[in-house]
Amino acid sequence: MRSYILSDSKHQTLHCLRLFLNEVNFILRVEGQSRAQERKFTKVASKSFVYPKKFTTMEETGKLLSGTEIAKNIRAGLNEQVKNLKEQFPGFTPGLNIIQVGAREDSNVYIRMKMKAAEEIGIKASHVVLPSSTTQAELIRVLNKINLDPSVHGIIVQMPLDSVNKIDSTLITDSVLPSKDVDGLNTINQGKVAVGDLVSGFLPCTPNGCMELIKRTGIKIEGSQAVVIGRSKIVGTPAAELLKWHHATVTVCHSKTKNLPQLVANADILVVGIGQPNMVKGEWIKQGAVVIDCGINSISDSSKTSGYRLVGDVDFEGSKTKASWITPVPGGVGPMTVAMLMKNTVLAAEKAVSKLANTQWNLSYLPLKLSEPVPRDIDIARSQTPKNIMELAEEIGLSVADVEPYGATKAKVNIKILERLVGKPIGKYVIVCGITPTPLGEGKSTTTIGLSQAIGAHLNKNVFACVRQPSQGPTFGIKGGAAGGGYSQVIPMEEFNLHLTGDIHAITAANNLLAAQIEARIFHEATQSDKALYSRLVPKDKGTRKFSAIQLRRLTKLGINKVDPDSLTEDEIRNFVRLDIDPSTITWQRVMDTNDRFLRKIRVGLSDTEKGHERDCQFDITVASEIMAVLALTTGYTDFRARLGQMVVASSKQGVPITADDLGASGALMVLLKDAIHPNLMQTLEGTPVFVHAGPFANIAHGNSSVLADQIALRLVGSDGFVLTEAGFGADIGMEKFMHIKCRASGLKPDVVVLVATVRALKMHGGGPQVVPGNPIPAAYIEPNCELVEKGFSNLKKHIENIRKFGLQVVVAINRFTTDSEDELSLLQRLCKDNGAFDAVVCSHWATGSQGAAALAEAVVKAAEQPSNFRYLYNLEQSIEEKIEVIAKEIYGAEKIEISPAARVQIERYKSQGFNDFPICMAKTHLSLSHDPTLKGAPTGFTLPIREVRASVGAGFLYPLVGTMSTMPGLPTRPAIFDIDLNLETGNVEGLF
């Protein structure tokens, strides 16, 4: 029987056909084609033949199975796959990292082959070389770092490890993430092969290359007798498993096997990988067998210039007359191993891209166990078993590299994920806000969480809730926690309401470091000469002075274009070292995350060591720190660093703004906040994801969770998903600032506004009796009273009108209480729809979770389908006074504004300093649309007094003060601390609410 391999020379092919087409035993073998294709091709070729593939004629015996040619074709196909990936996802490139310990020359040769193949295909390959002194622990640390690099899709640890230290190679291969283990040597991937899962993991490269070669011969593997000589975990064992799962009958032979020649003689397919040159003899081999030689050995050969030549484990010369197909050494299995390695790398990259492109999560929802009456919040939270946070992360498309777990129920999500998500379409953006708050509470947080659960569990849509991290001040004071309530909560609630991942503590540390530096700088400037200051600020190190990076920025700011510290003149030195801070202008206060009224005014510098440098100042609560507002508005590392440096803490005696950069502190602040910038991932009672990140005050700051959390969430949910973000206080404060400040910082535009209201709160706005916390609720709020509801509707109506001014649809969520009558609820729904609301839905999510917010979820989805005509109410280029007036008239209902003389001086100073184009962040009471907390409903005709105007330059807004704002709450007579304790037997927190 003769066999021919065809080549792309048309003339040679036609010549072969003319000579041999009529021979009885002619078989036409087309490389890479199935037998059905071969038969079809033969039939066509007998009539008229034109075929562009490469053909070569072979001798009658020992058909050469060239891995070189097949590998070349595979690389060409992979190159096309990579091109397609890059076209579909601009900026994306498959990444491969090769780690080498030591410098063995044979390893260098293999690595060069891999690097060359990667370059040819379009894979970005990196080669990390570690010294031979590398320890096992050091290698694992390097691996862990690369595991977490999202730009690396494949990792190879070059074997053997050339280290003077003992290193467990199995431990090392198992330290490579299974999803990046393109060698297929991780125990998890090997285990998948062992149980017949040849799809979800990675197949080991050399055995897979062997299988590809076997398939190219056209032999029917199913039912064939296969013999594998060698049982190494790299070649023999996985090769036997692959053959087994392709339905061959497999015999594995090894050093203890008896009657090896007789076993080999029965093999239709023979795979050899034992590292013994020419061990398998030709006479052992069955006539017509397919022989795959994985060995590569060096033997002496005086005829070669090098003095040696490479041979396999099979006696090639003696076997080629017996085998139907046989791989050469070199040029057989070796090139295929590299090709399969590249194939696995491209596959890993495709899986990574597929994960990012996947728009529908495979989210497992947690069932609720509803009880009546509704138990305490903490009892409900504790009755639910949350998913492991890494399980949730995987469900929503996050990789291990994106997530840093803090225990089993919370994690940080690295903001670098935005780089990978940049091309992904964003979801619908929904802001949840409320009517003007009352002591009775409206339930914004509960509604945000309940709606999130309903959009997920009820409508089966991707959904993310983004909420603020609560301060511990209210948690231990009178308000309690902010995790939602009833069957609509973030869990675990004690983790949510207490330390979480330490972001607020990091802000406290950073804020107080800057405060300490202000005092220290004033002290040192007052007690030292220019020369002494300069010597200490720019000290000599081994006889040489050098400016730090932050000092060079200060020199540039001063217009001093010098980098040599010894070249500054006396005047330049004086300008450099003297900030000349005016203590009376210091606006930067110390902070702590506790309600403590006795820190509202303090005196510092009373020790004798401070030499009489006393100063009156105060503590604020941490969430009032400008750093918190900066964190909430930043869009990334570079922006964060710039905003921190731009924070103005005081003025010089000459009226020049003094910044954190001037004080040399912004780099240190960035270090303290390096983890706080990443959003915190948690979950709801029903297992939907929640980002908890940042918690700025809603009066002197903008009262919204972070821009970064929203941006990441919007990319993760995809175009058909929803992101719900909550605004603090009433819509006149939190929602307005969301529109004018947060949306400008993020570049995002909302699609729908959910406005939360209650019958009880509207009764108060309609003139109901005063409610005192801790006292019984008056009967007017429990008994039906439609007249009072209709009077109080004026407040809700004004908020609907305000939202519509921004060009957005508004869905009113009526948070139902058991005391609400059907008549009151129906009246409220009708009034809402008659006055511009897209819909008004009665909700009971507190009592029933997603079930009670299902109708609200459907209404929000419908509203999001409507065209959005989002617009701002003022342009940044308008004057500061005009912007304040727009908010006062359009949002609050004021007739005019009245700016105090002190505020006018401040406004003019900010204009001269270049801050006119900042957005406005009004600091006023949250208890009324006006400046007077006693005015309920929707007051009109009033004059809004502007007492003072301050600047948060780092955050990027001006905040006019309307009345007196307290930035340090106090503890009530009976704070929540009386009820909070730790169960010493279970370790559970008790008493939180």
Coordinates of N, CA and C in Angstrom, one line a residue, residues 17 103 117 166 178 215 236 252 259 284 290 339 515 530 563 599 621 627 722 762 794 798 834 907:
L17 N -1.0 12.6 -9.2 CA -2.4 12.0 -9.5 C -2.4 11.2 -10.8
A103 N 19.8 29.5 35.2 CA 20.1 29.8 33.9 C 20.6 28.6 33.1
A117 N 7.5 31.9 19.4 CA 6.2 31.5 19.0 C 5.1 32.4 19.5
K166 N 16.2 23.6 48.0 CA 15.3 22.5 47.7 C 13.9 23.2 47.4
P178 N -5.2 27.7 38.5 CA -5.7 26.7 37.5 C -6.1 27.4 36.2
K215 N -4.2 12.3 15.7 CA -5.4 12.6 14.9 C -5.1 12.9 13.5
G236 N 3.6 10.7 30.3 CA 3.0 9.3 30.2 C 1.6 9.2 30.8
V252 N -0.5 1.0 30.1 CA 0.6 1.9 30.6 C 1.8 1.0 31.0
N259 N 7.5 -8.4 30.0 CA 7.2 -8.7 28.7 C 6.8 -7.4 27.8
W284 N 10.0 -4.7 17.8 CA 8.9 -4.8 18.8 C 7.6 -4.3 18.2
V290 N 1.1 3.5 14.6 CA 1.4 4.9 14.7 C 2.3 5.1 15.9
A339 N 3.4 24.5 20.4 CA 2.1 24.9 19.8 C 0.9 24.8 20.7
A515 N -3.3 67.1 59.9 CA -3.5 68.1 61.0 C -2.2 68.3 61.8
D530 N 15.8 80.6 58.5 CA 15.7 80.0 57.2 C 16.7 79.0 56.9
V563 N 16.9 72.4 40.2 CA 16.9 71.0 40.8 C 18.0 70.8 41.7
L599 N -15.7 67.6 72.0 CA -14.6 67.9 71.1 C -15.0 69.0 70.1
I621 N -16.5 64.8 63.1 CA -16.6 63.3 62.9 C -15.9 63.0 61.6
I627 N -11.3 64.5 53.1 CA -10.7 63.3 52.5 C -11.8 62.3 52.1
F722 N -28.8 46.8 36.0 CA -29.2 48.0 36.8 C -28.2 48.2 38.0
L762 N -45.6 62.2 55.3 CA -46.4 63.2 54.6 C -47.4 63.8 55.6
S794 N -47.7 68.3 49.4 CA -47.0 69.4 48.8 C -45.5 69.2 48.8
K798 N -43.2 68.8 45.3 CA -42.1 69.7 45.0 C -40.9 68.8 44.6
D834 N -50.8 62.1 39.0 CA -51.4 63.3 38.5 C -50.4 64.5 38.5
I907 N -16.4 84.9 48.6 CA -16.7 84.6 47.2 C -15.7 85.3 46.3

